[in-house]
Short mmCIF file of N, CA and C in Angstrom, two decimals:
data_model
loop_
_atom_site.label_atom_id
_atom_site.label_comp_id
_atom_site.label_asym_id
_atom_site.label_seq_id
_atom_site.Cartn_x
_atom_site.Cartn_y
_atom_site.Cartn_z
N MET A 1354 -11.53 7.30 -2.41
CA MET A 1354 -10.73 8.30 -1.78
C MET A 1354 -10.18 9.30 -2.98
N LYS A 1355 -10.02 10.43 -2.58
CA LYS A 1355 -9.25 11.45 -3.43
C LYS A 1355 -8.11 11.72 -2.89
N ARG A 1356 -7.10 12.49 -3.60
CA ARG A 1356 -5.77 12.67 -3.45
C ARG A 1356 -5.69 13.39 -1.96
N ASP A 1357 -6.27 14.41 -2.03
CA ASP A 1357 -6.21 15.26 -0.86
C ASP A 1357 -6.46 14.45 0.46
N GLU A 1358 -7.47 13.71 0.37
CA GLU A 1358 -7.83 12.87 1.50
C GLU A 1358 -6.72 11.78 1.87
N PHE A 1359 -6.26 11.33 0.89
CA PHE A 1359 -4.98 10.21 0.90
C PHE A 1359 -3.90 11.00 1.73
N LEU A 1360 -3.61 12.09 1.21
CA LEU A 1360 -2.37 12.99 1.93
C LEU A 1360 -2.64 13.34 3.51
N THR A 1361 -4.04 13.38 3.86
CA THR A 1361 -4.18 13.62 5.11
C THR A 1361 -3.76 12.55 6.15
N HIS A 1362 -3.82 11.46 5.60
CA HIS A 1362 -3.38 10.08 6.39
C HIS A 1362 -2.03 10.13 6.55
N LEU A 1363 -1.22 10.96 5.69
CA LEU A 1363 0.27 10.67 5.93
C LEU A 1363 0.99 11.74 6.93
N GLY A 1364 1.93 11.63 7.41
CA GLY A 1364 2.89 12.21 8.34
C GLY A 1364 2.75 12.29 9.67
N LYS A 1365 1.41 11.53 10.16
CA LYS A 1365 1.33 11.40 11.54
C LYS A 1365 1.90 9.97 12.16
N ASP A 1366 2.13 8.93 11.42
CA ASP A 1366 2.32 7.77 11.93
C ASP A 1366 2.81 7.08 10.59
N ILE A 1367 3.30 5.89 10.62
CA ILE A 1367 3.66 4.95 9.68
C ILE A 1367 2.31 4.69 8.99
N VAL A 1368 2.45 4.60 7.82
CA VAL A 1368 1.12 4.34 6.94
C VAL A 1368 1.49 3.29 5.84
N LEU A 1369 0.69 2.29 5.83
CA LEU A 1369 0.61 1.02 4.87
C LEU A 1369 -0.69 1.30 3.94
N VAL A 1370 -0.21 0.82 2.77
CA VAL A 1370 -1.27 1.05 1.65
C VAL A 1370 -1.24 -0.16 0.91
N PHE A 1371 -2.36 -0.94 0.89
CA PHE A 1371 -2.31 -2.20 0.01
C PHE A 1371 -3.48 -1.88 -1.08
N PHE A 1372 -2.88 -1.89 -2.39
CA PHE A 1372 -3.77 -1.51 -3.55
C PHE A 1372 -4.08 -2.93 -4.06
N THR A 1373 -5.26 -3.19 -4.37
CA THR A 1373 -6.05 -4.25 -5.08
C THR A 1373 -7.06 -3.86 -6.08
N SER A 1374 -7.82 -4.84 -6.55
CA SER A 1374 -8.66 -4.60 -7.63
C SER A 1374 -9.52 -5.94 -7.47
N THR A 1375 -10.82 -5.49 -7.64
CA THR A 1375 -12.01 -6.57 -7.53
C THR A 1375 -11.78 -7.53 -8.65
N ASP A 1376 -11.23 -6.99 -10.00
CA ASP A 1376 -11.29 -7.94 -11.10
C ASP A 1376 -10.02 -8.48 -11.40
N CYS A 1377 -9.01 -8.68 -10.15
CA CYS A 1377 -7.78 -8.77 -10.31
C CYS A 1377 -7.68 -10.33 -9.77
N SER A 1378 -7.32 -11.28 -10.47
CA SER A 1378 -7.10 -12.72 -9.92
C SER A 1378 -5.97 -12.72 -9.06
N PRO A 1379 -4.87 -12.19 -9.23
CA PRO A 1379 -3.54 -12.47 -8.43
C PRO A 1379 -3.93 -11.51 -6.80
N CYS A 1380 -4.86 -10.57 -7.03
CA CYS A 1380 -5.28 -9.81 -6.05
C CYS A 1380 -5.92 -10.64 -4.88
N LYS A 1381 -6.93 -11.68 -5.62
CA LYS A 1381 -7.75 -12.39 -4.89
C LYS A 1381 -7.06 -13.20 -4.30
N THR A 1382 -5.98 -13.88 -4.91
CA THR A 1382 -5.06 -15.02 -4.40
C THR A 1382 -4.35 -14.39 -3.02
N ILE A 1383 -3.54 -13.31 -3.17
CA ILE A 1383 -2.89 -12.87 -2.11
C ILE A 1383 -3.61 -12.09 -0.98
N LYS A 1384 -4.67 -11.53 -1.26
CA LYS A 1384 -5.50 -10.78 -0.23
C LYS A 1384 -5.63 -11.26 1.13
N PRO A 1385 -5.96 -12.43 1.24
CA PRO A 1385 -6.27 -13.05 2.70
C PRO A 1385 -4.69 -13.09 3.34
N TYR A 1386 -3.54 -13.56 2.75
CA TYR A 1386 -2.45 -13.42 3.31
C TYR A 1386 -2.05 -11.97 3.74
N VAL A 1387 -2.15 -10.96 2.82
CA VAL A 1387 -1.63 -9.74 3.26
C VAL A 1387 -2.86 -9.13 4.45
N GLN A 1388 -3.88 -9.33 4.27
CA GLN A 1388 -4.84 -8.93 5.05
C GLN A 1388 -4.49 -9.61 6.73
N GLU A 1389 -3.97 -10.77 6.78
CA GLU A 1389 -3.62 -11.36 7.93
C GLU A 1389 -2.51 -10.55 8.49
N LYS A 1390 -1.44 -10.20 7.56
CA LYS A 1390 -0.41 -9.48 8.02
C LYS A 1390 -0.71 -8.01 8.48
N LEU A 1391 -1.51 -7.37 7.84
CA LEU A 1391 -2.07 -6.09 8.42
C LEU A 1391 -2.91 -6.00 9.49
N ALA A 1392 -3.56 -7.20 9.83
CA ALA A 1392 -4.28 -7.36 11.09
C ALA A 1392 -3.29 -7.20 12.19
N THR A 1393 -2.19 -7.50 12.25
CA THR A 1393 -1.45 -7.76 13.25
C THR A 1393 -0.42 -6.50 13.20
N CYS A 1394 -0.53 -5.57 12.29
CA CYS A 1394 0.24 -4.40 12.41
C CYS A 1394 -0.01 -3.42 12.90
N PRO A 1395 0.85 -2.68 13.76
CA PRO A 1395 0.48 -1.61 14.50
C PRO A 1395 0.42 -0.27 14.05
N TYR A 1396 0.51 -0.37 12.87
CA TYR A 1396 0.48 0.90 11.74
C TYR A 1396 -0.88 1.30 11.33
N VAL A 1397 -0.98 2.54 11.01
CA VAL A 1397 -2.33 2.79 10.01
C VAL A 1397 -2.08 2.05 8.62
N CYS A 1398 -3.21 1.11 8.27
CA CYS A 1398 -3.52 0.42 7.19
C CYS A 1398 -4.56 0.98 6.38
N LEU A 1399 -4.28 1.27 5.11
CA LEU A 1399 -5.42 1.71 4.15
C LEU A 1399 -5.41 0.59 3.23
N GLN A 1400 -6.63 0.01 2.95
CA GLN A 1400 -6.82 -1.11 1.89
C GLN A 1400 -7.75 -0.08 0.96
N LEU A 1401 -6.92 -0.01 -0.42
CA LEU A 1401 -7.71 0.79 -1.54
C LEU A 1401 -7.89 -0.27 -2.74
N ASP A 1402 -9.05 -0.02 -3.27
CA ASP A 1402 -9.20 -0.58 -4.79
C ASP A 1402 -8.92 0.35 -5.96
N ARG A 1403 -8.20 -0.32 -6.78
CA ARG A 1403 -7.75 0.67 -8.06
C ARG A 1403 -8.87 1.32 -8.84
N THR A 1404 -9.91 0.59 -8.80
CA THR A 1404 -11.16 1.27 -9.59
C THR A 1404 -11.85 2.38 -8.68
N ILE A 1405 -12.15 1.98 -7.39
CA ILE A 1405 -12.87 2.76 -6.49
C ILE A 1405 -12.03 4.10 -6.26
N ASP A 1406 -10.87 3.79 -5.86
CA ASP A 1406 -9.74 5.03 -5.31
C ASP A 1406 -8.99 5.33 -6.71
N ALA A 1407 -9.43 5.35 -7.94
CA ALA A 1407 -8.93 5.71 -8.95
C ALA A 1407 -8.06 6.90 -8.95
N ASP A 1408 -8.56 7.98 -8.22
CA ASP A 1408 -7.81 9.26 -8.13
C ASP A 1408 -6.34 9.05 -7.47
N VAL A 1409 -6.37 8.33 -6.31
CA VAL A 1409 -5.04 8.13 -5.59
C VAL A 1409 -4.34 7.27 -6.47
N TYR A 1410 -4.78 6.23 -7.11
CA TYR A 1410 -3.95 5.06 -7.90
C TYR A 1410 -3.42 6.02 -8.98
N ALA A 1411 -4.21 6.85 -9.55
CA ALA A 1411 -3.55 7.52 -10.75
C ALA A 1411 -2.42 8.45 -10.37
N ALA A 1412 -2.37 9.02 -9.19
CA ALA A 1412 -1.35 10.00 -8.55
C ALA A 1412 -0.44 9.19 -8.35
N LEU A 1413 -0.63 8.05 -7.65
CA LEU A 1413 0.51 7.27 -7.34
C LEU A 1413 1.39 6.69 -8.65
N GLN A 1414 0.43 6.30 -9.42
CA GLN A 1414 1.14 5.86 -10.70
C GLN A 1414 1.83 6.73 -11.62
N SER A 1415 1.47 7.95 -11.43
CA SER A 1415 2.21 9.02 -12.33
C SER A 1415 3.29 9.30 -11.70
N LYS A 1416 3.49 9.19 -10.30
CA LYS A 1416 4.79 9.23 -9.71
C LYS A 1416 5.74 7.93 -9.79
N LYS A 1417 5.31 6.99 -10.33
CA LYS A 1417 6.04 5.58 -10.57
C LYS A 1417 6.24 4.76 -9.11
N GLN A 1418 4.90 5.10 -8.37
CA GLN A 1418 5.06 4.55 -7.01
C GLN A 1418 4.35 3.17 -7.24
N VAL A 1419 3.21 2.88 -8.08
CA VAL A 1419 2.70 1.43 -8.11
C VAL A 1419 2.99 1.00 -9.55
N LYS A 1420 3.06 -0.14 -10.08
CA LYS A 1420 2.97 -0.51 -11.29
C LYS A 1420 2.13 -1.29 -11.63
N GLY A 1421 1.14 -1.75 -10.74
CA GLY A 1421 -0.07 -2.59 -10.90
C GLY A 1421 -0.44 -3.09 -9.68
N VAL A 1422 -1.43 -4.05 -9.94
CA VAL A 1422 -1.85 -4.59 -8.51
C VAL A 1422 -1.73 -5.96 -8.40
N PRO A 1423 -1.50 -6.61 -7.38
CA PRO A 1423 -1.61 -5.98 -5.87
C PRO A 1423 -0.28 -5.43 -5.67
N SER A 1424 -0.38 -4.00 -4.79
CA SER A 1424 0.75 -3.36 -4.52
C SER A 1424 0.68 -3.03 -3.14
N LEU A 1425 1.80 -2.85 -2.15
CA LEU A 1425 1.82 -2.68 -0.86
C LEU A 1425 2.92 -1.41 -0.93
N LEU A 1426 2.47 -0.36 -0.26
CA LEU A 1426 3.50 0.86 -0.01
C LEU A 1426 3.46 1.25 1.58
N ALA A 1427 4.78 1.61 1.85
CA ALA A 1427 4.83 2.06 3.19
C ALA A 1427 5.29 3.61 3.40
N TYR A 1428 4.86 4.50 4.08
CA TYR A 1428 5.20 5.59 4.36
C TYR A 1428 5.73 5.97 5.78
N ALA A 1429 6.96 6.48 5.80
CA ALA A 1429 7.55 6.73 6.97
C ALA A 1429 6.66 7.91 7.91
N LYS A 1430 6.96 7.93 9.05
CA LYS A 1430 6.10 8.89 9.87
C LYS A 1430 6.34 10.12 9.44
N GLU A 1431 7.28 10.54 9.01
CA GLU A 1431 7.74 12.11 8.54
C GLU A 1431 7.08 12.31 6.98
N ASN A 1432 6.89 11.27 6.43
CA ASN A 1432 6.47 11.43 4.90
C ASN A 1432 5.14 12.03 4.63
N ARG A 1433 5.05 13.02 3.89
CA ARG A 1433 3.84 13.95 3.61
C ARG A 1433 3.58 13.72 2.17
N THR A 1434 4.36 12.98 1.49
CA THR A 1434 4.26 13.14 0.17
C THR A 1434 3.74 11.66 -0.66
N PHE A 1435 3.52 11.72 -1.98
CA PHE A 1435 3.08 10.81 -2.61
C PHE A 1435 4.15 9.40 -2.95
N MET A 1436 5.55 9.83 -2.74
CA MET A 1436 6.47 8.95 -2.68
C MET A 1436 6.72 8.01 -1.67
N ALA A 1437 6.45 6.97 -1.60
CA ALA A 1437 6.62 6.02 -0.58
C ALA A 1437 8.02 5.72 -0.24
N ASN A 1438 8.18 5.30 0.86
CA ASN A 1438 9.56 4.99 1.49
C ASN A 1438 10.09 3.50 1.15
N LEU A 1439 8.94 2.66 0.89
CA LEU A 1439 9.10 1.20 0.86
C LEU A 1439 7.87 0.75 -0.15
N SER A 1440 8.10 -0.08 -1.22
CA SER A 1440 7.07 -0.42 -1.95
C SER A 1440 7.32 -1.97 -2.52
N ILE A 1441 6.37 -2.47 -2.85
CA ILE A 1441 6.45 -3.80 -3.35
C ILE A 1441 5.02 -4.26 -4.27
N SER A 1442 5.23 -4.79 -5.22
CA SER A 1442 4.25 -5.45 -6.17
C SER A 1442 4.22 -6.71 -6.47
N GLY A 1443 3.18 -7.57 -6.60
CA GLY A 1443 3.12 -8.96 -6.84
C GLY A 1443 2.46 -9.76 -5.77
N THR A 1444 2.79 -11.02 -5.86
CA THR A 1444 2.05 -12.07 -5.01
C THR A 1444 3.06 -12.98 -4.35
N ASN A 1445 4.37 -12.71 -4.29
CA ASN A 1445 5.59 -13.64 -3.86
C ASN A 1445 5.37 -13.27 -2.35
N GLU A 1446 5.15 -14.33 -1.57
CA GLU A 1446 4.86 -14.41 -0.09
C GLU A 1446 6.12 -13.98 0.43
N ASN A 1447 7.34 -14.64 0.10
CA ASN A 1447 8.65 -14.12 0.66
C ASN A 1447 9.16 -12.67 0.46
N GLU A 1448 8.74 -12.05 -0.76
CA GLU A 1448 8.99 -10.82 -0.92
C GLU A 1448 8.00 -9.78 -0.02
N ILE A 1449 6.59 -10.29 0.20
CA ILE A 1449 5.65 -9.68 1.10
C ILE A 1449 6.23 -9.85 2.52
N ASP A 1450 6.62 -10.85 2.97
CA ASP A 1450 7.46 -11.09 4.22
C ASP A 1450 8.53 -10.17 4.65
N CYS A 1451 9.41 -10.04 3.57
CA CYS A 1451 10.63 -8.77 3.65
C CYS A 1451 10.13 -7.76 3.75
N PHE A 1452 8.87 -7.16 3.09
CA PHE A 1452 8.42 -5.83 2.91
C PHE A 1452 8.01 -5.74 4.42
N PHE A 1453 7.26 -6.40 4.97
CA PHE A 1453 6.85 -6.34 6.50
C PHE A 1453 7.93 -6.38 7.34
N GLU A 1454 9.00 -7.20 7.23
CA GLU A 1454 10.14 -7.07 8.24
C GLU A 1454 10.80 -5.78 8.00
N SER A 1455 10.88 -5.35 6.83
CA SER A 1455 11.57 -4.11 6.53
C SER A 1455 10.90 -2.79 7.22
N LEU A 1456 9.72 -2.84 7.73
CA LEU A 1456 8.98 -1.68 8.47
C LEU A 1456 9.65 -1.22 9.53
N GLU A 1457 10.17 -2.17 10.30
CA GLU A 1457 10.82 -1.72 11.56
C GLU A 1457 12.01 -0.63 11.18
N TYR A 1458 12.34 -0.38 10.08
CA TYR A 1458 13.51 0.49 9.67
C TYR A 1458 13.19 1.70 9.30
N LEU A 1459 11.80 2.07 9.35
CA LEU A 1459 11.33 3.12 8.62
C LEU A 1459 11.21 4.22 9.63
#
């Protein structure tokens, strides 16, 4: 996915972005847990790969929105920018749970 296409997903509804990479061991560990959460989520969910979607990843990294993978980002309904309203990196399940619980406040 390119930057312009990514931005077309924003601003209409809450959007969640889950960034992983096929060569990332922590990503492989936490991916099933996050995918289970995303499957029950009523929001737009984009699952992107750091390698395949390198243009979007680079844009987000340049804005200090991702520190690495795995990362979860949330964009509020009115947000049409690369700046996420909520983000988390890592594999801590408690922090991931808090991320999903916080979505109701976006």
